[in-house]
mmCIF file of N, CA and C in Angstrom:
data_model
loop_
_atom_site.group_PDB
_atom_site.id
_atom_site.type_symbol
_atom_site.label_atom_id
_atom_site.label_comp_id
_atom_site.label_asym_id
_atom_site.label_seq_id
_atom_site.Cartn_x
_atom_site.Cartn_y
_atom_site.Cartn_z
ATOM 1 N N VAL R 1 25.960 109.926 60.691
ATOM 2 C CA VAL R 1 24.665 109.336 60.511
ATOM 3 C C VAL R 1 24.556 108.728 59.107
ATOM 4 N N LEU R 2 24.252 107.424 59.089
ATOM 5 C CA LEU R 2 24.071 106.734 57.779
ATOM 6 C C LEU R 2 22.672 106.985 57.215
ATOM 7 N N GLY R 3 21.703 107.093 58.115
ATOM 8 C CA GLY R 3 20.314 107.320 57.646
ATOM 9 C C GLY R 3 19.477 107.730 58.836
ATOM 10 N N GLN R 4 18.331 108.350 58.496
ATOM 11 C CA GLN R 4 17.449 108.798 59.570
ATOM 12 C C GLN R 4 15.987 108.649 59.057
ATOM 13 N N GLY R 5 15.108 108.217 59.952
ATOM 14 C CA GLY R 5 13.725 108.094 59.581
ATOM 15 C C GLY R 5 12.774 108.347 60.741
ATOM 16 N N VAL R 6 11.522 107.967 60.587
ATOM 17 C CA VAL R 6 10.525 108.209 61.564
ATOM 18 C C VAL R 6 10.841 107.537 62.886
ATOM 19 N N TYR R 7 11.368 106.306 62.857
ATOM 20 C CA TYR R 7 11.575 105.515 64.013
ATOM 21 C C TYR R 7 12.957 105.630 64.644
ATOM 22 N N GLY R 8 13.898 106.320 63.968
ATOM 23 C CA GLY R 8 15.220 106.469 64.530
ATOM 24 C C GLY R 8 16.284 106.824 63.532
ATOM 25 N N ALA R 9 17.538 106.761 63.983
ATOM 26 C CA ALA R 9 18.678 107.102 63.132
ATOM 27 C C ALA R 9 19.673 105.955 63.236
ATOM 28 N N VAL R 10 20.431 105.743 62.123
ATOM 29 C CA VAL R 10 21.419 104.657 62.020
ATOM 30 C C VAL R 10 22.809 105.317 61.920
ATOM 31 N N PHE R 11 23.713 104.830 62.809
ATOM 32 C CA PHE R 11 25.067 105.374 62.853
ATOM 33 C C PHE R 11 26.045 104.216 62.536
ATOM 34 N N LYS R 12 27.167 104.572 61.923
ATOM 35 C CA LYS R 12 28.258 103.617 61.599
ATOM 36 C C LYS R 12 29.220 103.603 62.771
ATOM 37 N N TYR R 13 29.660 102.424 63.189
ATOM 38 C CA TYR R 13 30.624 102.266 64.244
ATOM 39 C C TYR R 13 31.701 101.273 63.821
ATOM 40 N N VAL R 14 32.937 101.642 63.920
ATOM 41 C CA VAL R 14 34.046 100.782 63.581
ATOM 42 C C VAL R 14 34.856 100.506 64.843
ATOM 43 N N THR R 15 35.084 99.243 65.154
ATOM 44 C CA THR R 15 35.824 98.875 66.349
ATOM 45 C C THR R 15 37.331 99.028 66.071
ATOM 46 N N GLU R 16 38.105 98.945 67.129
ATOM 47 C CA GLU R 16 39.569 99.068 66.963
ATOM 48 C C GLU R 16 40.129 97.987 66.076
ATOM 49 N N ASP R 17 39.514 96.801 66.022
ATOM 50 C CA ASP R 17 39.997 95.724 65.199
ATOM 51 C C ASP R 17 39.356 95.724 63.792
ATOM 52 N N GLY R 18 38.638 96.803 63.439
ATOM 53 C CA GLY R 18 38.123 96.984 62.089
ATOM 54 C C GLY R 18 36.740 96.445 61.820
ATOM 55 N N LYS R 19 36.097 95.859 62.788
ATOM 56 C CA LYS R 19 34.730 95.335 62.576
ATOM 57 C C LYS R 19 33.782 96.556 62.455
ATOM 58 N N ILE R 20 32.869 96.408 61.495
ATOM 59 C CA ILE R 20 31.908 97.519 61.233
ATOM 60 C C ILE R 20 30.531 97.114 61.695
ATOM 61 N N TYR R 21 29.925 98.034 62.434
ATOM 62 C CA TYR R 21 28.581 97.811 62.979
ATOM 63 C C TYR R 21 27.687 98.980 62.576
ATOM 64 N N ALA R 22 26.410 98.714 62.440
ATOM 65 C CA ALA R 22 25.451 99.770 62.282
ATOM 66 C C ALA R 22 24.681 99.835 63.608
ATOM 67 N N ILE R 23 24.557 101.028 64.179
ATOM 68 C CA ILE R 23 23.888 101.202 65.456
ATOM 69 C C ILE R 23 22.653 102.017 65.186
ATOM 70 N N LYS R 24 21.519 101.486 65.509
ATOM 71 C CA LYS R 24 20.204 102.167 65.314
ATOM 72 C C LYS R 24 19.747 102.674 66.656
ATOM 73 N N LYS R 25 19.585 103.994 66.741
ATOM 74 C CA LYS R 25 19.009 104.622 67.918
ATOM 75 C C LYS R 25 17.516 104.836 67.588
ATOM 76 N N ILE R 26 16.691 104.090 68.293
ATOM 77 C CA ILE R 26 15.258 104.168 68.050
ATOM 78 C C ILE R 26 14.662 105.264 68.924
ATOM 79 N N HIS R 27 13.871 106.115 68.280
ATOM 80 C CA HIS R 27 13.195 107.172 69.042
ATOM 81 C C HIS R 27 12.033 106.558 69.853
ATOM 82 N N SER R 28 11.999 106.841 71.107
ATOM 83 C CA SER R 28 10.936 106.331 71.975
ATOM 84 C C SER R 28 9.781 107.351 71.934
ATOM 85 N N ASP R 29 8.560 106.803 71.732
ATOM 86 C CA ASP R 29 7.412 107.670 71.716
ATOM 87 C C ASP R 29 6.562 107.445 72.966
ATOM 88 N N SER R 30 7.148 106.849 73.989
ATOM 89 C CA SER R 30 6.424 106.599 75.218
ATOM 90 C C SER R 30 6.328 107.885 76.035
ATOM 91 N N GLU R 31 5.204 108.111 76.616
ATOM 92 C CA GLU R 31 5.055 109.341 77.442
ATOM 93 C C GLU R 31 5.497 109.119 78.874
ATOM 94 N N THR R 32 5.797 107.869 79.224
ATOM 95 C CA THR R 32 6.249 107.556 80.604
ATOM 96 C C THR R 32 7.747 107.314 80.595
ATOM 97 N N PRO R 33 8.557 108.139 81.263
ATOM 98 C CA PRO R 33 9.999 107.974 81.256
ATOM 99 C C PRO R 33 10.355 106.542 81.753
ATOM 100 N N GLY R 34 11.305 105.897 81.027
ATOM 101 C CA GLY R 34 11.794 104.553 81.388
ATOM 102 C C GLY R 34 10.893 103.431 80.857
ATOM 103 N N GLU R 35 9.811 103.778 80.187
ATOM 104 C CA GLU R 35 8.929 102.746 79.664
ATOM 105 C C GLU R 35 9.183 102.624 78.161
ATOM 106 N N ILE R 36 9.127 101.392 77.635
ATOM 107 C CA ILE R 36 9.340 101.132 76.239
ATOM 108 C C ILE R 36 7.922 101.062 75.582
ATOM 109 N N SER R 37 7.726 101.875 74.544
ATOM 110 C CA SER R 37 6.402 101.915 73.870
ATOM 111 C C SER R 37 6.158 100.662 73.027
ATOM 112 N N ASN R 38 4.908 100.433 72.733
ATOM 113 C CA ASN R 38 4.561 99.270 71.860
ATOM 114 C C ASN R 38 5.153 99.418 70.456
ATOM 115 N N THR R 39 5.232 100.671 69.971
ATOM 116 C CA THR R 39 5.844 100.890 68.671
ATOM 117 C C THR R 39 7.304 100.475 68.661
ATOM 118 N N THR R 40 8.004 100.795 69.705
ATOM 119 C CA THR R 40 9.450 100.437 69.845
ATOM 120 C C THR R 40 9.603 98.951 69.932
ATOM 121 N N ILE R 41 8.747 98.286 70.675
ATOM 122 C CA ILE R 41 8.783 96.809 70.807
ATOM 123 C C ILE R 41 8.532 96.153 69.482
ATOM 124 N N ARG R 42 7.532 96.671 68.696
ATOM 125 C CA ARG R 42 7.278 96.144 67.345
ATOM 126 C C ARG R 42 8.486 96.362 66.421
ATOM 127 N N GLU R 43 9.090 97.511 66.497
ATOM 128 C CA GLU R 43 10.314 97.766 65.664
ATOM 129 C C GLU R 43 11.412 96.773 65.974
ATOM 130 N N ILE R 44 11.722 96.573 67.233
ATOM 131 C CA ILE R 44 12.756 95.609 67.627
ATOM 132 C C ILE R 44 12.373 94.220 67.230
ATOM 133 N N SER R 45 11.112 93.824 67.414
ATOM 134 C CA SER R 45 10.648 92.483 67.033
ATOM 135 C C SER R 45 10.816 92.259 65.545
ATOM 136 N N SER R 46 10.525 93.262 64.769
ATOM 137 C CA SER R 46 10.691 93.146 63.286
ATOM 138 C C SER R 46 12.176 92.947 62.945
ATOM 139 N N LEU R 47 13.051 93.687 63.594
ATOM 140 C CA LEU R 47 14.474 93.541 63.314
ATOM 141 C C LEU R 47 14.997 92.175 63.700
ATOM 142 N N VAL R 48 14.466 91.595 64.751
ATOM 143 C CA VAL R 48 14.873 90.266 65.201
ATOM 144 C C VAL R 48 14.476 89.187 64.147
ATOM 145 N N LEU R 49 13.299 89.390 63.548
ATOM 146 C CA LEU R 49 12.769 88.381 62.607
ATOM 147 C C LEU R 49 13.397 88.476 61.200
ATOM 148 N N LEU R 50 13.945 89.600 60.854
ATOM 149 C CA LEU R 50 14.458 89.836 59.498
ATOM 150 C C LEU R 50 15.680 88.881 59.221
ATOM 151 N N ASN R 51 15.601 88.258 58.065
ATOM 152 C CA ASN R 51 16.712 87.396 57.652
ATOM 153 C C ASN R 51 16.837 87.499 56.139
ATOM 154 N N HIS R 52 17.684 88.392 55.693
ATOM 155 C CA HIS R 52 17.844 88.690 54.252
ATOM 156 C C HIS R 52 19.319 89.062 53.983
ATOM 157 N N PRO R 53 19.900 88.629 52.873
ATOM 158 C CA PRO R 53 21.301 88.941 52.634
ATOM 159 C C PRO R 53 21.600 90.435 52.484
ATOM 160 N N ASN R 54 20.602 91.249 52.198
ATOM 161 C CA ASN R 54 20.808 92.715 52.026
ATOM 162 C C ASN R 54 20.527 93.492 53.312
ATOM 163 N N ILE R 55 20.181 92.756 54.366
ATOM 164 C CA ILE R 55 19.839 93.437 55.655
ATOM 165 C C ILE R 55 20.719 92.857 56.726
ATOM 166 N N ILE R 56 21.377 93.715 57.500
ATOM 167 C CA ILE R 56 22.241 93.247 58.559
ATOM 168 C C ILE R 56 21.442 92.643 59.670
ATOM 169 N N ASN R 57 22.063 91.754 60.426
ATOM 170 C CA ASN R 57 21.376 91.097 61.539
ATOM 171 C C ASN R 57 21.470 91.919 62.813
ATOM 172 N N LEU R 58 20.401 91.812 63.585
ATOM 173 C CA LEU R 58 20.363 92.452 64.911
ATOM 174 C C LEU R 58 21.257 91.636 65.881
ATOM 175 N N ILE R 59 22.177 92.230 66.518
ATOM 176 C CA ILE R 59 23.047 91.546 67.460
ATOM 177 C C ILE R 59 22.582 91.739 68.879
ATOM 178 N N ASP R 60 22.177 92.943 69.248
ATOM 179 C CA ASP R 60 21.850 93.195 70.655
ATOM 180 C C ASP R 60 20.948 94.397 70.730
ATOM 181 N N VAL R 61 20.240 94.549 71.861
ATOM 182 C CA VAL R 61 19.428 95.707 72.140
ATOM 183 C C VAL R 61 19.835 96.279 73.493
ATOM 184 N N VAL R 62 20.053 97.595 73.539
ATOM 185 C CA VAL R 62 20.455 98.262 74.744
ATOM 186 C C VAL R 62 19.481 99.405 75.023
ATOM 187 N N ALA R 63 19.003 99.538 76.260
ATOM 188 C CA ALA R 63 18.135 100.641 76.655
ATOM 189 C C ALA R 63 18.897 101.585 77.497
ATOM 190 N N ASP R 64 18.712 102.854 77.227
ATOM 191 C CA ASP R 64 19.343 103.898 78.035
ATOM 192 C C ASP R 64 18.219 104.629 78.799
ATOM 193 N N ARG R 65 18.134 104.386 80.065
ATOM 194 C CA ARG R 65 17.053 104.921 80.904
ATOM 195 C C ARG R 65 17.043 106.438 80.906
ATOM 196 N N LYS R 66 18.210 107.080 80.720
ATOM 197 C CA LYS R 66 18.300 108.524 80.759
ATOM 198 C C LYS R 66 17.597 109.181 79.557
ATOM 199 N N THR R 67 17.592 108.471 78.409
ATOM 200 C CA THR R 67 17.055 109.074 77.185
ATOM 201 C C THR R 67 15.725 108.434 76.766
ATOM 202 N N SER R 68 15.341 107.347 77.410
ATOM 203 C CA SER R 68 14.073 106.732 77.006
ATOM 204 C C SER R 68 12.910 107.477 77.586
ATOM 205 N N GLY R 69 11.823 107.559 76.840
ATOM 206 C CA GLY R 69 10.646 108.252 77.335
ATOM 207 C C GLY R 69 10.464 109.612 76.814
#
């Protein structure tokens, strides 16, 4: 774990070819299983809009139905 906060935790992932990625697992606060909360949507929207040399870019978003909700 690289860091942890109110909205989630960030993990470091290194591919076999040496590429380094930060994976953020966002905590879902939705009370309905399988539903994405407004807070989670705002968090993802903010990450999409960020463009700064000290902040990594968002590449993709993946939802896991088993753990959401």
